[in-house]
PDB file of C-alpha atoms in Angstrom:
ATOM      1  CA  UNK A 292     -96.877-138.077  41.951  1.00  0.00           C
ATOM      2  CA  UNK A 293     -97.687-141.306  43.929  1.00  0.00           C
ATOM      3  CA  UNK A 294     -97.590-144.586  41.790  1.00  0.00           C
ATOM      4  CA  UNK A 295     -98.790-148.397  42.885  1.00  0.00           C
ATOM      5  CA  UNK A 296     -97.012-150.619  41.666  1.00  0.00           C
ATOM      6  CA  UNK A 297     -98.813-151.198  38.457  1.00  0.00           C
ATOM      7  CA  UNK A 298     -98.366-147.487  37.530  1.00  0.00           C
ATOM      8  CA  UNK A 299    -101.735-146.051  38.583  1.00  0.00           C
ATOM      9  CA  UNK A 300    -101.808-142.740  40.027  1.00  0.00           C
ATOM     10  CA  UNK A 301    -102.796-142.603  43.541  1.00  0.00           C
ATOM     11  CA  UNK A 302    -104.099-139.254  44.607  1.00  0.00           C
ATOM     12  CA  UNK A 303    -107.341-139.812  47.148  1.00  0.00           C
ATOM     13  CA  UNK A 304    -106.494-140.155  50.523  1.00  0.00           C
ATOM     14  CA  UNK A 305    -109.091-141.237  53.425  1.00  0.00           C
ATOM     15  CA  UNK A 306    -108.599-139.868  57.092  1.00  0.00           C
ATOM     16  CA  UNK A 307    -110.449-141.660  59.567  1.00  0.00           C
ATOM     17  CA  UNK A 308    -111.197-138.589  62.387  1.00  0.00           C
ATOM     18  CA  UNK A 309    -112.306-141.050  65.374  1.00  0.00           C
ATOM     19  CA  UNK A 310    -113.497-144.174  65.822  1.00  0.00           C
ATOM     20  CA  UNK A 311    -116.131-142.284  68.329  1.00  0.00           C
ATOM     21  CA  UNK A 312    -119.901-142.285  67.138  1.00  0.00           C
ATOM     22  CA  UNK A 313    -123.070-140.669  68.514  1.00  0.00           C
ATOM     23  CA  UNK A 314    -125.134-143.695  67.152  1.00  0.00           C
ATOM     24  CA  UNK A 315    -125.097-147.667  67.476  1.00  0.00           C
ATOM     25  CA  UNK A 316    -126.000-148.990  64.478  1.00  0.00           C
ATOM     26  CA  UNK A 317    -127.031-152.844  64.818  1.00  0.00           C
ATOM     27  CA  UNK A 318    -125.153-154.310  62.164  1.00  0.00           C
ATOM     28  CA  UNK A 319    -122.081-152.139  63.287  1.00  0.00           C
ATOM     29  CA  UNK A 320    -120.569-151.856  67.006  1.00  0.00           C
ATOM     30  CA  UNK A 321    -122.826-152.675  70.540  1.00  0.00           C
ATOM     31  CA  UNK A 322    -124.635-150.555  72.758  1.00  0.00           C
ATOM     32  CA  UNK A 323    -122.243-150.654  75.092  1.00  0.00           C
ATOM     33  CA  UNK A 324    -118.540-149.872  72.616  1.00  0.00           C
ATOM     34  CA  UNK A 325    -115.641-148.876  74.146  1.00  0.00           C
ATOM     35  CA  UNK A 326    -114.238-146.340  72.501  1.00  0.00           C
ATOM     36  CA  UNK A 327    -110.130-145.689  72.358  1.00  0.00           C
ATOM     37  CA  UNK A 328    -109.148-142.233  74.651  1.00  0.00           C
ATOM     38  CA  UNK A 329    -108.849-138.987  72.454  1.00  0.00           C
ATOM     39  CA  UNK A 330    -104.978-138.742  73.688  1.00  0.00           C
ATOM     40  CA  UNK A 331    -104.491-142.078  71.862  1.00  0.00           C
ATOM     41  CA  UNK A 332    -105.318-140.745  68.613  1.00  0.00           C
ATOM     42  CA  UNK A 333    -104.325-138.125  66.021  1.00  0.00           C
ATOM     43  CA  UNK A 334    -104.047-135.023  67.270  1.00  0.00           C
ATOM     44  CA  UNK A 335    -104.793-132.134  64.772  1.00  0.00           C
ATOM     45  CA  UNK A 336    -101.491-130.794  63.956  1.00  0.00           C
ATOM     46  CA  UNK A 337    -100.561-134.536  63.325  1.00  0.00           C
ATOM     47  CA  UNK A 338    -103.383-134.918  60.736  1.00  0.00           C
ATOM     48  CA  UNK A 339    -102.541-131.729  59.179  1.00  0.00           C
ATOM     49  CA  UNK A 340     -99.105-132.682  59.228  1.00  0.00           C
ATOM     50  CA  UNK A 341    -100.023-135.916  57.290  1.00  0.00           C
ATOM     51  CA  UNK A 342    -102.330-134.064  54.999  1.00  0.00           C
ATOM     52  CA  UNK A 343     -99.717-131.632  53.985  1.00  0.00           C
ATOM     53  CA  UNK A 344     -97.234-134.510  53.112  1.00  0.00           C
ATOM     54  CA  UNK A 345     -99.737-136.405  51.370  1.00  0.00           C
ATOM     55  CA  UNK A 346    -100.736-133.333  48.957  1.00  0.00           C
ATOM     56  CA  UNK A 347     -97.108-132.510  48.534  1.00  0.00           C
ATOM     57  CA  UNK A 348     -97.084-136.232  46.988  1.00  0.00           C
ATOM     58  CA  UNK A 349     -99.527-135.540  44.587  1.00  0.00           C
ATOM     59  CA  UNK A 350    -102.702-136.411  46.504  1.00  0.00           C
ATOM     60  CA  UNK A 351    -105.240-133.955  45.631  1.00  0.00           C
ATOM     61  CA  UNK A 352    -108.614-135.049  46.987  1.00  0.00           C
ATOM     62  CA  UNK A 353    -109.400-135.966  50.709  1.00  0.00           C
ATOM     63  CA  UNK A 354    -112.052-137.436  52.510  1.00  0.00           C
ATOM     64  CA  UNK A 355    -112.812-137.591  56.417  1.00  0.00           C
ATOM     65  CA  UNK A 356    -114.565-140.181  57.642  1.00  0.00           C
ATOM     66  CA  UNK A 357    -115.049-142.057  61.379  1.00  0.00           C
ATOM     67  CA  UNK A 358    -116.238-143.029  63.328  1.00  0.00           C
ATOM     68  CA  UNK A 359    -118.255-140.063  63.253  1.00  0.00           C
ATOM     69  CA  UNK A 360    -115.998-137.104  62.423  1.00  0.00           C
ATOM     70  CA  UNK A 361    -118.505-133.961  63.457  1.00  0.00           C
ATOM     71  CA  UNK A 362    -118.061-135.340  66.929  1.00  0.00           C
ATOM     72  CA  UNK A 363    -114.375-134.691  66.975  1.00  0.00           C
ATOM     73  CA  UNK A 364    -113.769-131.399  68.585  1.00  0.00           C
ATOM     74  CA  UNK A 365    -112.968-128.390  66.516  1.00  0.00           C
ATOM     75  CA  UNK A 366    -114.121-130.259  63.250  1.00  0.00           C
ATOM     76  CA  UNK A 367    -114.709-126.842  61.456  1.00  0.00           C
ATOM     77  CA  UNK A 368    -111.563-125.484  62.317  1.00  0.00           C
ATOM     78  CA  UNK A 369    -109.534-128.755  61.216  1.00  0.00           C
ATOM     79  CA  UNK A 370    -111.282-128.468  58.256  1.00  0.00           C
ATOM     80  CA  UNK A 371    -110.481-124.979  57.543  1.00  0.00           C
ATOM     81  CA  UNK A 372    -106.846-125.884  57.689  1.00  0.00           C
ATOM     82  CA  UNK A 373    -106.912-128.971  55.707  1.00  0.00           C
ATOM     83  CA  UNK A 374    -108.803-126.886  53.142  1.00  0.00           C
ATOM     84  CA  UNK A 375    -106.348-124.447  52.878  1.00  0.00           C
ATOM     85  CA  UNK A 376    -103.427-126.828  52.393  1.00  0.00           C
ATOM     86  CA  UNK A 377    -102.035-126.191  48.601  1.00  0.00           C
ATOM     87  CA  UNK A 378    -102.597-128.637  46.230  1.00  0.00           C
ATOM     88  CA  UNK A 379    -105.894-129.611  48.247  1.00  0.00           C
ATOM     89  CA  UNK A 380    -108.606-129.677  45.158  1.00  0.00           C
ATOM     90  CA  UNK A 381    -111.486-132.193  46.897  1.00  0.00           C
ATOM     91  CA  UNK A 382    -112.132-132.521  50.431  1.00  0.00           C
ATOM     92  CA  UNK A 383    -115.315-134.353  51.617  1.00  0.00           C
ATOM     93  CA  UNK A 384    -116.527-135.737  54.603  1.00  0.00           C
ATOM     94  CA  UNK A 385    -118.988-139.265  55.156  1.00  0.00           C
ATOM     95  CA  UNK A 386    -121.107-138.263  58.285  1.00  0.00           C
ATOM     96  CA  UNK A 387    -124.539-139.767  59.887  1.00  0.00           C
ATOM     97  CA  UNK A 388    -126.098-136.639  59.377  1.00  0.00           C
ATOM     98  CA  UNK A 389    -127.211-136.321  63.036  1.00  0.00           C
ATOM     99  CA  UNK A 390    -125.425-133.007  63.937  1.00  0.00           C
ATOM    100  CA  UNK A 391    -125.408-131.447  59.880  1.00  0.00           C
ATOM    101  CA  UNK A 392    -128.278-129.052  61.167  1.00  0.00           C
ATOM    102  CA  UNK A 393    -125.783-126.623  63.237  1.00  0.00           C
ATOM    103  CA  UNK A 394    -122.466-127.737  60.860  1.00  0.00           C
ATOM    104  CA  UNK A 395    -123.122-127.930  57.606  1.00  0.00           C
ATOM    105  CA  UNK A 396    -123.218-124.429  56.843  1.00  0.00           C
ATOM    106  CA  UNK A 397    -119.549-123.634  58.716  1.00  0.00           C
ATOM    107  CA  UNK A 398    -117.987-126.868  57.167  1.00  0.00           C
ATOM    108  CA  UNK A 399    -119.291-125.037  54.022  1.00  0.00           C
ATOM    109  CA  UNK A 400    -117.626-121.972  55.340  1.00  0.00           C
ATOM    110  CA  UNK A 401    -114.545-123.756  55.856  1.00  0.00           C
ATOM    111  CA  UNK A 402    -113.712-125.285  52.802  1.00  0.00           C
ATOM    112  CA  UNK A 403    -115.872-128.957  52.808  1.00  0.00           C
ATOM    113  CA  UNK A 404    -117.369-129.170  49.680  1.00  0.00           C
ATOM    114  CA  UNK A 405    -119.710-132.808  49.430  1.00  0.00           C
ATOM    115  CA  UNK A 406    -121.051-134.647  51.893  1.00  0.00           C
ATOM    116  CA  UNK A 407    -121.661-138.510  51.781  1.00  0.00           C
ATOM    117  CA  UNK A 408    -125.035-139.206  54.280  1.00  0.00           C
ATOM    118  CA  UNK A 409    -125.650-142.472  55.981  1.00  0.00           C
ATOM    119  CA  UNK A 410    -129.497-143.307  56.029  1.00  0.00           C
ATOM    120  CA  UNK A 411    -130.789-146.851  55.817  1.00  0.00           C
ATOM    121  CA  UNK A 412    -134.584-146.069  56.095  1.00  0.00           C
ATOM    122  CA  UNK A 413    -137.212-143.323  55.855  1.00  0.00           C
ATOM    123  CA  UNK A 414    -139.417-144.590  58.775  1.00  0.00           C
ATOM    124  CA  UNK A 415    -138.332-143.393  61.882  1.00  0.00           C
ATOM    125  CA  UNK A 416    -139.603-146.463  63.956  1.00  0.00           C
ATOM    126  CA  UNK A 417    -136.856-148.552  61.748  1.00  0.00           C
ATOM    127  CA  UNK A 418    -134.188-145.612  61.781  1.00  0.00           C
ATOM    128  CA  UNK A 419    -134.120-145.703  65.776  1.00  0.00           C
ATOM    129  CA  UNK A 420    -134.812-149.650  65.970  1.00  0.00           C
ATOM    130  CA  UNK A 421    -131.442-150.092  63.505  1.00  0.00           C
ATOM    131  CA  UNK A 422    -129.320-147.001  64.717  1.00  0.00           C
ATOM    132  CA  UNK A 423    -130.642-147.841  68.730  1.00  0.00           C
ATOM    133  CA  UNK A 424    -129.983-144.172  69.496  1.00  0.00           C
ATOM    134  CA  UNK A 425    -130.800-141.662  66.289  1.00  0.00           C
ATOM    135  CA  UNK A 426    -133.626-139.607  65.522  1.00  0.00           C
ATOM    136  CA  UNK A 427    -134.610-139.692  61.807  1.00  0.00           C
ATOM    137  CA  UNK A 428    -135.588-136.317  62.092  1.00  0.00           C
ATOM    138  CA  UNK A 429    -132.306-135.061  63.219  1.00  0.00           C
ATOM    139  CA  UNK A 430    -130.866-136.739  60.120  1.00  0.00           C
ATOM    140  CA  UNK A 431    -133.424-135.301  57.760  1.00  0.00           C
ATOM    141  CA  UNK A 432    -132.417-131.612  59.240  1.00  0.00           C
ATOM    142  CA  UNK A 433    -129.311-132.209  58.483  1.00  0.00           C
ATOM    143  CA  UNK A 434    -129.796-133.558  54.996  1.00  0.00           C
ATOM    144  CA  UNK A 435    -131.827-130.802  54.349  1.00  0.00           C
ATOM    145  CA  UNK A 436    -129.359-128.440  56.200  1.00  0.00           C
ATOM    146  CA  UNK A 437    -126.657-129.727  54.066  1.00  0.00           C
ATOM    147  CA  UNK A 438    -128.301-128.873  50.580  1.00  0.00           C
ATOM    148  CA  UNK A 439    -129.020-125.277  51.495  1.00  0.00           C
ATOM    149  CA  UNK A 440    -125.562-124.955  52.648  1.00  0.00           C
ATOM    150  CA  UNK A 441    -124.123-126.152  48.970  1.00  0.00           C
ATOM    151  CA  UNK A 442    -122.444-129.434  50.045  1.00  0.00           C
ATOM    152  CA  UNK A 443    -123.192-131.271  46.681  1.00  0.00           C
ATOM    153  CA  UNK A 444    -123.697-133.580  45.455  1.00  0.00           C
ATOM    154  CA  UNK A 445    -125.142-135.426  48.514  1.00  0.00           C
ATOM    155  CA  UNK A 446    -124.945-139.094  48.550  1.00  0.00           C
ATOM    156  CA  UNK A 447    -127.014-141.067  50.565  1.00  0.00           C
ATOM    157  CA  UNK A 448    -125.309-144.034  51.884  1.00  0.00           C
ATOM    158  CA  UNK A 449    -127.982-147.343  52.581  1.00  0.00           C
ATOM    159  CA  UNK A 450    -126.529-150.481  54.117  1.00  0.00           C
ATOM    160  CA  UNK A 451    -129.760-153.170  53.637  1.00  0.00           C
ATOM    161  CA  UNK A 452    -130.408-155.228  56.523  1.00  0.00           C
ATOM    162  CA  UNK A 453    -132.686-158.456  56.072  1.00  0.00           C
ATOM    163  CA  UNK A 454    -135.547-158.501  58.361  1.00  0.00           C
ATOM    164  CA  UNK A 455    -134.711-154.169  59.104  1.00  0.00           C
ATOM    165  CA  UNK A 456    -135.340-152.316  55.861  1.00  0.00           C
ATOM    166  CA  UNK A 457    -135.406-154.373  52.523  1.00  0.00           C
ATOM    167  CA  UNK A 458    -138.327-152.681  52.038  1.00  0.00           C
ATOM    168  CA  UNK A 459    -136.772-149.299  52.209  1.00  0.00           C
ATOM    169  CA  UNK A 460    -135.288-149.842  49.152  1.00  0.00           C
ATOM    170  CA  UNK A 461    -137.558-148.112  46.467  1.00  0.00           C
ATOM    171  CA  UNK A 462    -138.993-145.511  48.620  1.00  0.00           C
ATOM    172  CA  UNK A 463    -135.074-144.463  49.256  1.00  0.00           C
ATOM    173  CA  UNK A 464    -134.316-144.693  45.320  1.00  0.00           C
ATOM    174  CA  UNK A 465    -137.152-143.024  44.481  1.00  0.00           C
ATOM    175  CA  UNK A 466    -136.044-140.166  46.812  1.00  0.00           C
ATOM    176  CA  UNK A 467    -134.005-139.377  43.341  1.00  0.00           C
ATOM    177  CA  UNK A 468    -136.790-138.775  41.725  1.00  0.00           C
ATOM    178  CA  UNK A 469    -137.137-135.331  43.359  1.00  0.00           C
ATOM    179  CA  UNK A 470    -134.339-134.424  44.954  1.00  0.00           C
ATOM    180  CA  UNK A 471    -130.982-134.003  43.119  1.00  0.00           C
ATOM    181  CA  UNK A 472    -128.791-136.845  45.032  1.00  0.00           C
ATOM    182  CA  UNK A 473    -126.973-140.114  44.722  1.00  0.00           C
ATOM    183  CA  UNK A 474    -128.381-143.019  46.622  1.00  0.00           C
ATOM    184  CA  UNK A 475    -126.260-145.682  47.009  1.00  0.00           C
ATOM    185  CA  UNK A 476    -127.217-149.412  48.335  1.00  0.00           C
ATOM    186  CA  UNK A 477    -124.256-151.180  50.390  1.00  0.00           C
ATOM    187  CA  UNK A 478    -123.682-154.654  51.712  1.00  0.00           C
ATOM    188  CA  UNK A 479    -123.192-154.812  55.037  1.00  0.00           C
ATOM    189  CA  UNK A 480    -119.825-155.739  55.828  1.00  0.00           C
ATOM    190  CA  UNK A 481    -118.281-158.330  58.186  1.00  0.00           C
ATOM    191  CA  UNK A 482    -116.297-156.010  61.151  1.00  0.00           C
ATOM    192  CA  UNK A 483    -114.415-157.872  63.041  1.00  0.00           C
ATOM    193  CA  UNK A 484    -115.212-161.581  61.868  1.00  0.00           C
ATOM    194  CA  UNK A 485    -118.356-162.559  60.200  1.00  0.00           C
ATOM    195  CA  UNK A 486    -121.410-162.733  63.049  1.00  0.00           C
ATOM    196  CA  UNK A 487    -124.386-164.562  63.058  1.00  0.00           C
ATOM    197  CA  UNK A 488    -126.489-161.090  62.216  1.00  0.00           C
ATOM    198  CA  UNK A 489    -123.971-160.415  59.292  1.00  0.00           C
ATOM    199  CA  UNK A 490    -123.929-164.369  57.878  1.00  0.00           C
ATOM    200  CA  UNK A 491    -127.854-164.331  58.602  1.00  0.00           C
ATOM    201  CA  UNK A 492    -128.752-160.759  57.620  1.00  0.00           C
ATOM    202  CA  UNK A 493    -126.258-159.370  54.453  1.00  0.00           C
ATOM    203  CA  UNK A 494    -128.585-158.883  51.342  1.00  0.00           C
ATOM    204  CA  UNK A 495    -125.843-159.003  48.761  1.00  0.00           C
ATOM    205  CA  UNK A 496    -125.583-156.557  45.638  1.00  0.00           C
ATOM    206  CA  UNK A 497    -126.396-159.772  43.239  1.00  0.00           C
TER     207      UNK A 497
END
């Protein structure tokens, strides 16, 4: 069992897959990112490694996250074995959605179990203007691909932009009103130093 030091179990571990993405999200990276070589980071014996000392510590629930983790190669495999690790009770992923369509049901397969969706808009005209490269309706597949596949409960993840999609906001909670999901609202947050789009742009949660 893994303590902090104020005696609180620890037992949820995040594993950040690559810092690759197939989007470009405005208040997130530039067009033009440079992204660090796939040699340069952790291979998947090393992350299975790590996930099997981590649940031999008492960490029982595991999420993957980016970057955008489908884009790693072999994601459904490296799932599979992280699922199968004893002691493993949770494992989720946080994804874009944009390649769910053709994965969710073999992450499902595999052993993923929830899956948290980014989405900051239901227009596609704001969805490609804020994400530069995505196609809302590639999302909404996947979204869609995801709930028939049993990867509940889905969360939809909203970061609200000022002048991009504060209008979004009640047609995206109201999304709740039929469809069994979480939506969640998020302030953007300052990467790498607060910018003039972050200190001009951030709608807070107050």
């Amino acid at each position: 069992m893994a303590l902090d030091r104020f005696g609180r179990i620890i037992h949820y571990l995040r594993i950040s897959l690559t810092d690759h993405c197939n989007l470009r999200c405005v208040y997130c990276m530039p067009e033009d990112m440079t992204f660090r070589p796939n040699p340069e980071l952790m291979q998947d014996d090393e992350v299975l490694l790590l996930a099997r000392l981590f649940a031999s510590l008492g960490f029982d629930k595991f999420r993957l996250t980016g970057g955008e983790p489908t884009v790693r190669a072999k994601i459904v495999d490296l799932v599979r074995g992280i699922a199968s690790i004893p002691g493993v009770r949770s494992l989720s992923m946080t994804t874009n959605g944009v390649l769910l369509e053709k994965l969710a049901q073999p992450l499902k397969e595999a052993g993923l179990q929830r899956v948290n969706i980014s989405l900051d808009t239901l227009n596609p005209i704001r969805f490609k203007a804020i994400t530069r490269w995505g196609s809302f309706d590639k999302v909404w597949a996947g979204i869609m691909a995801a709930e028939q596949a049993g990867l509940q409960p889905i969360k939809l993840n909203a970061v609200i932009v000022r002048g991009f999609n504060e209008e979004d906001v009640v047609p995206m909670a109201r999304l709740s009103c039929t469809f069994p999901w979480q939506i969640r609202f998020i302030e953007m947050m300052p990467f790498g130093g607060a910018t003039e789009l972050q200190r001009q742009q951030v709608v807070t949660t107050q």
